[in-house]
């Protein structure tokens, strides 16, 4: 009883100082009070509550995926009222559905009125994958990507990353379904926001939250070598690594992905070799098929050499180009078939990603937060 009485004071003290900072940074007219800012400080906010109450709060947020404290009838009314005030569960968002309803895009407004997009991809085998954003905008300037067009604003906090997954946990709950996989392949370069991305993985791996094994997370990078090296040394975190390669000839990759000028292919293959030596985990090589650019016979041969240099277990993921209004064209089905044949002749193992969400601008390279709520 003593702790329960003490708790509201500490919650409200912390909350008030937080809110003042938020209101200050938002200026007048700010209206968001969402869960995002509170997720980063959840433990300290509820530190004075008894353990069983903390467990109930964690269960309500993560396992039961409630969107309002009013639904949490296991908690006393008074505490629910306090929690509504101190840890609001709201996420300011709008959902957009693809024609086949297998893809859902969420447009999310952050507490500083910036926007991000997150995508749910539902497969027939009950796999529900969330494609998560890690930054507002992206500094990497990949030529084929709509996210690069708006420039870079800031990194997302851990709470803003986790809130994207909570939003779809709540949505899937109505179908009695769960989030099964998380891919950091939305807007932003995840390895430039290393701490918050890894913090989100570690939080969602906890038994008290979604209890998702690290193997269910994939981090896709444009090739930030210091981040790859750091990930290789991350203790007890067996996440999957994907490299957005898209060309294995330096000149071509320079023009598609400016990061290649900083970290060219030779250095990238060396870093991947080291990563594989220390983790023994298969690396996914993502390859966007761009017409008249990276799908000639020489590209397949160069890819074979790149793979040989890495000496790693790998799988190549072919991604048909989506309409991102970037001046590049997609390959026809016949042209894709020809490139696949080049790969087969080079004895390269690959699979081709099934298309999803192109009609709602939710496919690879299309996320651009053009709409507002
Ligand atoms: S492909 Fe990824 S890393 Fe490149 S600009 Fe787009 S979001 Fe950034």
mmCIF file of C-alpha atoms and ligand atoms in Angstrom:
data_model
loop_
_atom_site.group_PDB
_atom_site.id
_atom_site.type_symbol
_atom_site.label_atom_id
_atom_site.label_comp_id
_atom_site.label_asym_id
_atom_site.label_seq_id
_atom_site.Cartn_x
_atom_site.Cartn_y
_atom_site.Cartn_z
ATOM 1 C CA UNK A 1 0.000 0.000 0.000
ATOM 2 C CA UNK A 2 2.853 2.316 0.918
ATOM 3 C CA UNK A 3 4.593 1.767 -2.425
ATOM 4 C CA UNK A 4 1.327 2.149 -4.344
ATOM 5 C CA UNK A 5 0.738 5.520 -2.696
ATOM 6 C CA UNK A 6 4.271 6.652 -3.342
ATOM 7 C CA UNK A 7 4.210 5.609 -6.981
ATOM 8 C CA UNK A 8 1.831 8.213 -8.401
ATOM 9 C CA UNK A 9 4.026 11.018 -7.043
ATOM 10 C CA UNK A 10 7.134 9.707 -8.742
ATOM 11 C CA UNK A 11 5.265 8.961 -11.975
ATOM 12 C CA UNK A 12 3.704 12.361 -12.082
ATOM 13 C CA UNK A 13 6.966 14.140 -11.220
ATOM 14 C CA UNK A 14 8.799 12.374 -14.012
ATOM 15 C CA UNK A 15 5.899 12.775 -16.423
ATOM 16 C CA UNK A 16 5.583 16.495 -15.783
ATOM 17 C CA UNK A 17 9.242 17.131 -16.477
ATOM 18 C CA UNK A 18 8.964 15.052 -19.662
ATOM 19 C CA UNK A 19 5.829 16.776 -20.795
ATOM 20 C CA UNK A 20 7.367 20.185 -20.249
ATOM 21 C CA UNK A 21 10.262 19.207 -22.493
ATOM 22 C CA UNK A 22 7.883 17.848 -25.149
ATOM 23 C CA UNK A 23 5.624 20.886 -25.069
ATOM 24 C CA UNK A 24 8.688 23.095 -25.215
ATOM 25 C CA UNK A 25 10.022 21.318 -28.290
ATOM 26 C CA UNK A 26 6.624 21.204 -29.991
ATOM 27 C CA UNK A 27 5.622 24.779 -29.347
ATOM 28 C CA UNK A 28 1.987 25.829 -29.198
ATOM 29 C CA UNK A 29 -0.573 23.747 -30.995
ATOM 30 C CA UNK A 30 1.144 20.476 -30.090
ATOM 31 C CA UNK A 31 -1.506 17.847 -29.519
ATOM 32 C CA UNK A 32 0.235 14.499 -29.378
ATOM 33 C CA UNK A 33 0.437 12.571 -26.139
ATOM 34 C CA UNK A 34 1.349 9.092 -27.213
ATOM 35 C CA UNK A 35 3.062 6.087 -25.706
ATOM 36 C CA UNK A 36 6.314 6.640 -27.623
ATOM 37 C CA UNK A 37 8.121 8.964 -25.247
ATOM 38 C CA UNK A 38 7.046 6.877 -22.256
ATOM 39 C CA UNK A 39 8.346 3.562 -23.598
ATOM 40 C CA UNK A 40 11.915 4.832 -23.312
ATOM 41 C CA UNK A 41 11.433 5.469 -19.591
ATOM 42 C CA UNK A 42 8.903 2.795 -18.738
ATOM 43 C CA UNK A 43 10.953 1.064 -16.040
ATOM 44 C CA UNK A 44 11.874 4.247 -14.198
ATOM 45 C CA UNK A 45 8.313 5.537 -14.471
ATOM 46 C CA UNK A 46 6.840 2.519 -12.713
ATOM 47 C CA UNK A 47 9.868 1.854 -10.497
ATOM 48 C CA UNK A 48 7.996 2.463 -7.244
ATOM 49 C CA UNK A 49 5.118 0.119 -7.987
ATOM 50 C CA UNK A 50 5.079 -3.392 -6.497
ATOM 51 C CA UNK A 51 6.409 -6.126 -8.783
ATOM 52 C CA UNK A 52 3.027 -7.687 -9.496
ATOM 53 C CA UNK A 53 1.709 -4.301 -10.670
ATOM 54 C CA UNK A 54 4.752 -3.806 -12.907
ATOM 55 C CA UNK A 55 4.084 -7.227 -14.428
ATOM 56 C CA UNK A 56 0.435 -6.334 -15.013
ATOM 57 C CA UNK A 57 1.464 -3.103 -16.725
ATOM 58 C CA UNK A 58 3.988 -4.865 -18.970
ATOM 59 C CA UNK A 59 1.413 -7.540 -19.813
ATOM 60 C CA UNK A 60 -1.198 -4.912 -20.654
ATOM 61 C CA UNK A 61 1.134 -2.976 -22.961
ATOM 62 C CA UNK A 62 2.954 -5.816 -24.719
ATOM 63 C CA UNK A 63 1.139 -9.148 -24.418
ATOM 64 C CA UNK A 64 -2.496 -8.018 -24.301
ATOM 65 C CA UNK A 65 -1.694 -5.113 -26.647
ATOM 66 C CA UNK A 66 -4.295 -2.829 -25.108
ATOM 67 C CA UNK A 67 -4.830 0.564 -26.672
ATOM 68 C CA UNK A 68 -6.422 2.108 -23.571
ATOM 69 C CA UNK A 69 -6.000 1.641 -19.824
ATOM 70 C CA UNK A 70 -9.813 1.469 -19.534
ATOM 71 C CA UNK A 71 -9.577 -2.025 -21.043
ATOM 72 C CA UNK A 72 -7.217 -3.254 -18.317
ATOM 73 C CA UNK A 73 -9.869 -4.315 -15.835
ATOM 74 C CA UNK A 74 -7.358 -6.277 -13.752
ATOM 75 C CA UNK A 75 -6.037 -2.941 -12.450
ATOM 76 C CA UNK A 76 -7.886 -0.830 -9.865
ATOM 77 C CA UNK A 77 -9.833 2.098 -11.286
ATOM 78 C CA UNK A 78 -7.664 4.689 -9.532
ATOM 79 C CA UNK A 79 -4.441 3.285 -10.961
ATOM 80 C CA UNK A 80 -5.981 3.069 -14.430
ATOM 81 C CA UNK A 81 -6.848 6.754 -14.224
ATOM 82 C CA UNK A 82 -3.314 7.616 -13.128
ATOM 83 C CA UNK A 83 -1.780 5.481 -15.865
ATOM 84 C CA UNK A 84 -4.027 7.092 -18.497
ATOM 85 C CA UNK A 85 -2.556 10.376 -17.427
ATOM 86 C CA UNK A 86 1.065 9.327 -17.002
ATOM 87 C CA UNK A 87 1.589 6.606 -19.645
ATOM 88 C CA UNK A 88 -0.976 7.246 -22.385
ATOM 89 C CA UNK A 89 -1.267 4.252 -24.724
ATOM 90 C CA UNK A 90 -2.318 6.251 -27.786
ATOM 91 C CA UNK A 91 -0.431 5.960 -31.088
ATOM 92 C CA UNK A 92 -1.391 8.676 -33.565
ATOM 93 C CA UNK A 93 -1.791 6.736 -36.811
ATOM 94 C CA UNK A 94 -3.771 5.965 -39.925
ATOM 95 C CA UNK A 95 -3.901 2.532 -41.612
ATOM 96 C CA UNK A 96 -3.971 2.079 -45.387
ATOM 97 C CA UNK A 97 -4.905 -1.350 -46.833
ATOM 98 C CA UNK A 98 -3.690 -2.940 -50.066
ATOM 99 C CA UNK A 99 -6.274 -4.314 -52.503
ATOM 100 C CA UNK A 100 -5.533 -7.915 -51.502
ATOM 101 C CA UNK A 101 -5.522 -6.901 -47.798
ATOM 102 C CA UNK A 102 -2.271 -8.770 -47.259
ATOM 103 C CA UNK A 103 -0.354 -5.552 -46.762
ATOM 104 C CA UNK A 104 -1.234 -2.758 -44.366
ATOM 105 C CA UNK A 105 0.712 0.484 -44.232
ATOM 106 C CA UNK A 106 0.605 2.651 -41.116
ATOM 107 C CA UNK A 107 1.250 6.346 -41.341
ATOM 108 C CA UNK A 108 2.381 7.373 -37.854
ATOM 109 C CA UNK A 109 2.634 10.887 -36.488
ATOM 110 C CA UNK A 110 5.399 11.282 -33.917
ATOM 111 C CA UNK A 111 5.205 13.563 -30.903
ATOM 112 C CA UNK A 112 7.117 16.321 -32.720
ATOM 113 C CA UNK A 113 4.676 16.101 -35.674
ATOM 114 C CA UNK A 114 7.166 14.282 -37.914
ATOM 115 C CA UNK A 115 5.802 11.315 -39.881
ATOM 116 C CA UNK A 116 7.064 7.791 -40.485
ATOM 117 C CA UNK A 117 5.636 4.722 -42.225
ATOM 118 C CA UNK A 118 5.529 1.106 -41.096
ATOM 119 C CA UNK A 119 4.267 -1.898 -43.037
ATOM 120 C CA UNK A 120 2.609 -5.172 -42.029
ATOM 121 C CA UNK A 121 2.975 -8.050 -44.495
ATOM 122 C CA UNK A 122 0.691 -11.023 -43.889
ATOM 123 C CA UNK A 123 1.628 -14.391 -45.383
ATOM 124 C CA UNK A 124 -0.609 -17.417 -45.770
ATOM 125 C CA UNK A 125 1.575 -19.407 -43.393
ATOM 126 C CA UNK A 126 0.534 -17.179 -40.446
ATOM 127 C CA UNK A 127 3.747 -15.211 -40.715
ATOM 128 C CA UNK A 128 3.108 -11.560 -39.867
ATOM 129 C CA UNK A 129 6.157 -9.472 -40.645
ATOM 130 C CA UNK A 130 6.506 -5.839 -39.664
ATOM 131 C CA UNK A 131 8.797 -3.657 -41.761
ATOM 132 C CA UNK A 132 9.972 -1.016 -39.302
ATOM 133 C CA UNK A 133 11.404 2.474 -39.861
ATOM 134 C CA UNK A 134 14.428 3.578 -37.848
ATOM 135 C CA UNK A 135 14.879 7.214 -38.855
ATOM 136 C CA UNK A 136 12.781 10.181 -39.956
ATOM 137 C CA UNK A 137 13.950 10.399 -43.564
ATOM 138 C CA UNK A 138 17.239 8.816 -44.581
ATOM 139 C CA UNK A 139 20.706 10.282 -45.138
ATOM 140 C CA UNK A 140 21.937 7.509 -47.459
ATOM 141 C CA UNK A 141 20.566 8.924 -50.736
ATOM 142 C CA UNK A 142 20.134 5.602 -52.576
ATOM 143 C CA UNK A 143 19.122 6.578 -56.095
ATOM 144 C CA UNK A 144 16.229 4.103 -56.405
ATOM 145 C CA UNK A 145 14.588 4.882 -53.054
ATOM 146 C CA UNK A 146 11.701 7.244 -52.354
ATOM 147 C CA UNK A 147 12.696 7.525 -48.662
ATOM 148 C CA UNK A 148 15.912 9.283 -49.677
ATOM 149 C CA UNK A 149 14.057 12.111 -51.378
ATOM 150 C CA UNK A 150 12.868 13.880 -48.245
ATOM 151 C CA UNK A 151 16.375 14.033 -46.756
ATOM 152 C CA UNK A 152 17.257 13.152 -43.185
ATOM 153 C CA UNK A 153 15.664 14.709 -40.098
ATOM 154 C CA UNK A 154 16.584 12.601 -37.063
ATOM 155 C CA UNK A 155 16.956 9.147 -35.541
ATOM 156 C CA UNK A 156 13.914 7.505 -33.984
ATOM 157 C CA UNK A 157 13.998 6.838 -30.254
ATOM 158 C CA UNK A 158 13.744 3.264 -29.023
ATOM 159 C CA UNK A 159 10.156 3.996 -27.952
ATOM 160 C CA UNK A 160 9.255 5.234 -31.432
ATOM 161 C CA UNK A 161 10.669 2.037 -32.930
ATOM 162 C CA UNK A 162 8.846 -0.231 -30.457
ATOM 163 C CA UNK A 163 5.568 1.689 -30.860
ATOM 164 C CA UNK A 164 5.465 0.709 -34.557
ATOM 165 C CA UNK A 165 5.389 -2.948 -33.538
ATOM 166 C CA UNK A 166 2.844 -2.344 -30.761
ATOM 167 C CA UNK A 167 0.530 -0.656 -33.244
ATOM 168 C CA UNK A 168 0.390 -3.779 -35.397
ATOM 169 C CA UNK A 169 0.214 -6.101 -32.362
ATOM 170 C CA UNK A 170 -3.016 -4.297 -31.502
ATOM 171 C CA UNK A 171 -4.268 -4.565 -35.072
ATOM 172 C CA UNK A 172 -3.475 -8.294 -35.347
ATOM 173 C CA UNK A 173 -5.114 -9.023 -31.998
ATOM 174 C CA UNK A 174 -8.564 -8.633 -33.586
ATOM 175 C CA UNK A 175 -7.669 -11.584 -35.881
ATOM 176 C CA UNK A 176 -6.276 -13.547 -32.955
ATOM 177 C CA UNK A 177 -2.875 -13.237 -34.647
ATOM 178 C CA UNK A 178 0.556 -12.034 -33.530
ATOM 179 C CA UNK A 179 3.632 -10.301 -34.861
ATOM 180 C CA UNK A 180 6.027 -13.101 -35.832
ATOM 181 C CA UNK A 181 8.928 -11.338 -37.581
ATOM 182 C CA UNK A 182 10.447 -7.881 -37.601
ATOM 183 C CA UNK A 183 12.592 -6.485 -40.394
ATOM 184 C CA UNK A 184 14.421 -3.186 -40.061
ATOM 185 C CA UNK A 185 13.962 -2.346 -43.724
ATOM 186 C CA UNK A 186 11.637 0.657 -43.547
ATOM 187 C CA UNK A 187 12.690 4.294 -43.753
ATOM 188 C CA UNK A 188 16.253 4.913 -42.566
ATOM 189 C CA UNK A 189 19.599 3.174 -42.158
ATOM 190 C CA UNK A 190 19.293 1.061 -38.972
ATOM 191 C CA UNK A 191 23.023 0.827 -38.293
ATOM 192 C CA UNK A 192 23.199 4.628 -38.052
ATOM 193 C CA UNK A 193 20.740 4.374 -35.151
ATOM 194 C CA UNK A 194 22.484 1.412 -33.580
ATOM 195 C CA UNK A 195 21.693 1.809 -29.857
ATOM 196 C CA UNK A 196 17.974 2.382 -30.320
ATOM 197 C CA UNK A 197 17.581 -0.458 -32.834
ATOM 198 C CA UNK A 198 19.449 -2.936 -30.638
ATOM 199 C CA UNK A 199 17.618 -1.573 -27.574
ATOM 200 C CA UNK A 200 14.294 -2.309 -29.300
ATOM 201 C CA UNK A 201 15.404 -5.853 -30.190
ATOM 202 C CA UNK A 202 16.513 -6.521 -26.615
ATOM 203 C CA UNK A 203 13.274 -5.119 -25.181
ATOM 204 C CA UNK A 204 11.022 -7.148 -27.496
ATOM 205 C CA UNK A 205 13.086 -10.249 -26.810
ATOM 206 C CA UNK A 206 12.237 -10.099 -23.093
ATOM 207 C CA UNK A 207 9.831 -12.681 -21.734
ATOM 208 C CA UNK A 208 7.756 -9.891 -20.202
ATOM 209 C CA UNK A 209 7.172 -8.262 -23.614
ATOM 210 C CA UNK A 210 6.737 -10.083 -26.957
ATOM 211 C CA UNK A 211 9.316 -12.778 -26.155
ATOM 212 C CA UNK A 212 10.475 -12.709 -29.790
ATOM 213 C CA UNK A 213 13.684 -14.610 -30.453
ATOM 214 C CA UNK A 214 16.481 -12.428 -31.937
ATOM 215 C CA UNK A 215 16.446 -14.793 -34.932
ATOM 216 C CA UNK A 216 13.069 -13.312 -35.829
ATOM 217 C CA UNK A 217 14.675 -9.897 -36.373
ATOM 218 C CA UNK A 218 16.483 -8.880 -39.559
ATOM 219 C CA UNK A 219 18.594 -5.769 -39.848
ATOM 220 C CA UNK A 220 19.116 -4.521 -43.377
ATOM 221 C CA UNK A 221 22.009 -2.155 -43.998
ATOM 222 C CA UNK A 222 23.252 -0.269 -47.021
ATOM 223 C CA UNK A 223 26.753 -1.252 -45.862
ATOM 224 C CA UNK A 224 27.764 0.774 -42.799
ATOM 225 C CA UNK A 225 30.967 -1.083 -41.923
ATOM 226 C CA UNK A 226 31.438 0.147 -38.326
ATOM 227 C CA UNK A 227 27.864 -0.993 -37.594
ATOM 228 C CA UNK A 228 28.461 -4.433 -39.137
ATOM 229 C CA UNK A 229 31.638 -4.834 -37.075
ATOM 230 C CA UNK A 230 29.807 -3.818 -33.916
ATOM 231 C CA UNK A 231 26.896 -6.156 -34.624
ATOM 232 C CA UNK A 232 29.315 -9.076 -35.031
ATOM 233 C CA UNK A 233 30.489 -8.469 -31.457
ATOM 234 C CA UNK A 234 27.033 -7.898 -29.931
ATOM 235 C CA UNK A 235 26.778 -10.435 -27.102
ATOM 236 C CA UNK A 236 23.985 -13.009 -27.283
ATOM 237 C CA UNK A 237 22.072 -11.335 -30.083
ATOM 238 C CA UNK A 238 21.597 -13.664 -33.024
ATOM 239 C CA UNK A 239 19.744 -11.290 -35.331
ATOM 240 C CA UNK A 240 19.839 -11.781 -39.103
ATOM 241 C CA UNK A 241 21.937 -9.440 -41.213
ATOM 242 C CA UNK A 242 20.876 -8.358 -44.695
ATOM 243 C CA UNK A 243 23.039 -6.300 -47.048
ATOM 244 C CA UNK A 244 21.300 -4.085 -49.535
ATOM 245 C CA UNK A 245 23.908 -4.725 -52.254
ATOM 246 C CA UNK A 246 22.160 -4.035 -55.576
ATOM 247 C CA UNK A 247 25.380 -4.103 -57.596
ATOM 248 C CA UNK A 248 28.714 -5.895 -57.284
ATOM 249 C CA UNK A 249 30.628 -3.554 -59.586
ATOM 250 C CA UNK A 250 31.940 -0.470 -57.774
ATOM 251 C CA UNK A 251 31.104 2.021 -60.510
ATOM 252 C CA UNK A 252 27.507 0.829 -60.696
ATOM 253 C CA UNK A 253 27.091 0.623 -56.942
ATOM 254 C CA UNK A 254 28.565 4.135 -56.569
ATOM 255 C CA UNK A 255 25.813 5.473 -58.788
ATOM 256 C CA UNK A 256 23.004 3.525 -57.104
ATOM 257 C CA UNK A 257 24.241 3.832 -53.518
ATOM 258 C CA UNK A 258 26.594 6.698 -52.593
ATOM 259 C CA UNK A 259 27.596 4.792 -49.419
ATOM 260 C CA UNK A 260 29.764 2.673 -51.719
ATOM 261 C CA UNK A 261 32.162 5.585 -52.238
ATOM 262 C CA UNK A 262 32.840 5.571 -48.490
ATOM 263 C CA UNK A 263 32.790 1.795 -48.034
ATOM 264 C CA UNK A 264 33.580 0.184 -51.420
ATOM 265 C CA UNK A 265 32.922 -3.453 -52.276
ATOM 266 C CA UNK A 266 36.380 -4.767 -51.304
ATOM 267 C CA UNK A 267 36.013 -3.363 -47.786
ATOM 268 C CA UNK A 268 32.396 -4.521 -47.588
ATOM 269 C CA UNK A 269 33.265 -8.111 -48.523
ATOM 270 C CA UNK A 270 36.079 -8.109 -45.943
ATOM 271 C CA UNK A 271 33.698 -6.877 -43.234
ATOM 272 C CA UNK A 272 31.132 -9.544 -44.171
ATOM 273 C CA UNK A 273 33.816 -12.205 -44.119
ATOM 274 C CA UNK A 274 34.756 -11.190 -40.567
ATOM 275 C CA UNK A 275 31.090 -11.011 -39.575
ATOM 276 C CA UNK A 276 30.508 -14.541 -40.828
ATOM 277 C CA UNK A 277 33.671 -15.853 -39.169
ATOM 278 C CA UNK A 278 32.526 -14.606 -35.786
ATOM 279 C CA UNK A 279 28.760 -15.272 -36.024
ATOM 280 C CA UNK A 280 28.484 -18.228 -38.457
ATOM 281 C CA UNK A 281 25.138 -16.760 -39.473
ATOM 282 C CA UNK A 282 23.959 -16.766 -43.077
ATOM 283 C CA UNK A 283 23.938 -13.318 -44.692
ATOM 284 C CA UNK A 284 21.107 -12.184 -46.926
ATOM 285 C CA UNK A 285 22.184 -10.241 -50.007
ATOM 286 C CA UNK A 286 19.361 -8.023 -51.274
ATOM 287 C CA UNK A 287 19.469 -7.232 -54.953
ATOM 288 C CA UNK A 288 16.986 -4.792 -56.487
ATOM 289 C CA UNK A 289 16.527 -5.505 -60.208
ATOM 290 C CA UNK A 290 16.968 -2.200 -62.041
ATOM 291 C CA UNK A 291 16.520 -2.174 -65.812
ATOM 292 C CA UNK A 292 19.568 -1.308 -67.944
ATOM 293 C CA UNK A 293 21.691 -0.996 -64.803
ATOM 294 C CA UNK A 294 22.577 -4.045 -62.705
ATOM 295 C CA UNK A 295 21.128 -7.057 -64.518
ATOM 296 C CA UNK A 296 23.641 -7.825 -67.252
ATOM 297 C CA UNK A 297 25.725 -10.985 -67.455
ATOM 298 C CA UNK A 298 28.738 -9.059 -66.068
ATOM 299 C CA UNK A 299 26.658 -8.209 -62.973
ATOM 300 C CA UNK A 300 25.967 -11.871 -62.243
ATOM 301 C CA UNK A 301 29.665 -12.691 -62.689
ATOM 302 C CA UNK A 302 30.674 -9.794 -60.403
ATOM 303 C CA UNK A 303 28.158 -10.970 -57.814
ATOM 304 C CA UNK A 304 29.730 -14.445 -57.912
ATOM 305 C CA UNK A 305 33.170 -12.890 -57.246
ATOM 306 C CA UNK A 306 31.788 -10.762 -54.409
ATOM 307 C CA UNK A 307 30.237 -13.829 -52.774
ATOM 308 C CA UNK A 308 33.487 -15.770 -53.205
ATOM 309 C CA UNK A 309 35.388 -12.920 -51.519
ATOM 310 C CA UNK A 310 33.085 -12.918 -48.487
ATOM 311 C CA UNK A 311 33.470 -16.703 -48.015
ATOM 312 C CA UNK A 312 30.173 -16.555 -46.112
ATOM 313 C CA UNK A 313 27.010 -18.615 -46.230
ATOM 314 C CA UNK A 314 24.576 -16.414 -48.097
ATOM 315 C CA UNK A 315 21.310 -16.270 -49.943
ATOM 316 C CA UNK A 316 20.505 -13.693 -52.613
ATOM 317 C CA UNK A 317 17.087 -12.077 -52.421
ATOM 318 C CA UNK A 318 15.999 -10.692 -55.800
ATOM 319 C CA UNK A 319 13.675 -7.717 -55.451
ATOM 320 C CA UNK A 320 11.763 -6.577 -58.528
ATOM 321 C CA UNK A 321 11.912 -2.783 -58.773
ATOM 322 C CA UNK A 322 8.800 -0.980 -57.567
ATOM 323 C CA UNK A 323 7.484 2.304 -58.851
ATOM 324 C CA UNK A 324 9.212 4.894 -56.653
ATOM 325 C CA UNK A 325 9.203 7.777 -59.117
ATOM 326 C CA UNK A 326 13.009 7.803 -59.149
ATOM 327 C CA UNK A 327 13.708 7.624 -62.873
ATOM 328 C CA UNK A 328 14.521 3.895 -62.916
ATOM 329 C CA UNK A 329 12.527 1.201 -64.650
ATOM 330 C CA UNK A 330 11.526 -2.280 -63.583
ATOM 331 C CA UNK A 331 12.467 -5.393 -65.553
ATOM 332 C CA UNK A 332 9.761 -7.263 -67.456
ATOM 333 C CA UNK A 333 9.048 -10.862 -66.429
ATOM 334 C CA UNK A 334 11.083 -12.121 -69.403
ATOM 335 C CA UNK A 335 14.034 -9.881 -68.507
ATOM 336 C CA UNK A 336 13.940 -11.130 -64.919
ATOM 337 C CA UNK A 337 13.980 -14.667 -66.266
ATOM 338 C CA UNK A 338 17.134 -13.900 -68.284
ATOM 339 C CA UNK A 339 18.950 -12.477 -65.225
ATOM 340 C CA UNK A 340 17.880 -15.439 -63.112
ATOM 341 C CA UNK A 341 19.429 -17.650 -65.761
ATOM 342 C CA UNK A 342 22.731 -15.726 -65.523
ATOM 343 C CA UNK A 343 22.675 -16.288 -61.760
ATOM 344 C CA UNK A 344 22.010 -19.998 -62.179
ATOM 345 C CA UNK A 345 24.919 -20.307 -64.572
ATOM 346 C CA UNK A 346 27.118 -18.606 -61.959
ATOM 347 C CA UNK A 347 25.822 -21.122 -59.391
ATOM 348 C CA UNK A 348 24.348 -18.397 -57.189
ATOM 349 C CA UNK A 349 21.537 -19.445 -54.811
ATOM 350 C CA UNK A 350 18.684 -16.979 -54.865
ATOM 351 C CA UNK A 351 15.000 -16.519 -54.265
ATOM 352 C CA UNK A 352 12.690 -13.838 -55.523
ATOM 353 C CA UNK A 353 10.677 -11.821 -53.067
ATOM 354 C CA UNK A 354 6.913 -11.978 -53.592
ATOM 355 C CA UNK A 355 5.496 -8.566 -54.470
ATOM 356 C CA UNK A 356 3.510 -6.818 -51.740
ATOM 357 C CA UNK A 357 1.843 -3.479 -51.173
ATOM 358 C CA UNK A 358 2.861 -1.704 -54.384
ATOM 359 C CA UNK A 359 -0.679 -0.330 -54.829
ATOM 360 C CA UNK A 360 -0.439 1.559 -51.508
ATOM 361 C CA UNK A 361 3.188 2.697 -51.835
ATOM 362 C CA UNK A 362 4.299 0.173 -49.215
ATOM 363 C CA UNK A 363 6.729 -1.928 -51.240
ATOM 364 C CA UNK A 364 10.534 -1.844 -51.143
ATOM 365 C CA UNK A 365 11.902 1.604 -51.926
ATOM 366 C CA UNK A 366 8.470 3.259 -51.894
ATOM 367 C CA UNK A 367 8.102 4.482 -48.296
ATOM 368 C CA UNK A 368 8.078 8.252 -48.402
ATOM 369 C CA UNK A 369 5.428 9.648 -45.990
ATOM 370 C CA UNK A 370 3.784 11.783 -48.666
ATOM 371 C CA UNK A 371 0.432 11.667 -46.857
ATOM 372 C CA UNK A 372 -0.456 13.275 -43.541
ATOM 373 C CA UNK A 373 -3.101 12.375 -40.964
HETATM 374 S S1 LIG B 1 17.310 2.147 -49.510
HETATM 375 FE FE1 LIG B 1 17.387 2.244 -47.262
HETATM 376 S S2 LIG B 1 19.399 3.148 -46.850
HETATM 377 FE FE2 LIG B 1 18.956 3.612 -49.000
HETATM 378 S S3 LIG B 1 17.964 5.638 -48.979
HETATM 379 FE FE3 LIG B 1 16.339 4.090 -48.887
HETATM 380 S S4 LIG B 1 15.921 3.845 -46.719
HETATM 381 FE FE4 LIG B 1 17.909 4.834 -46.885
#
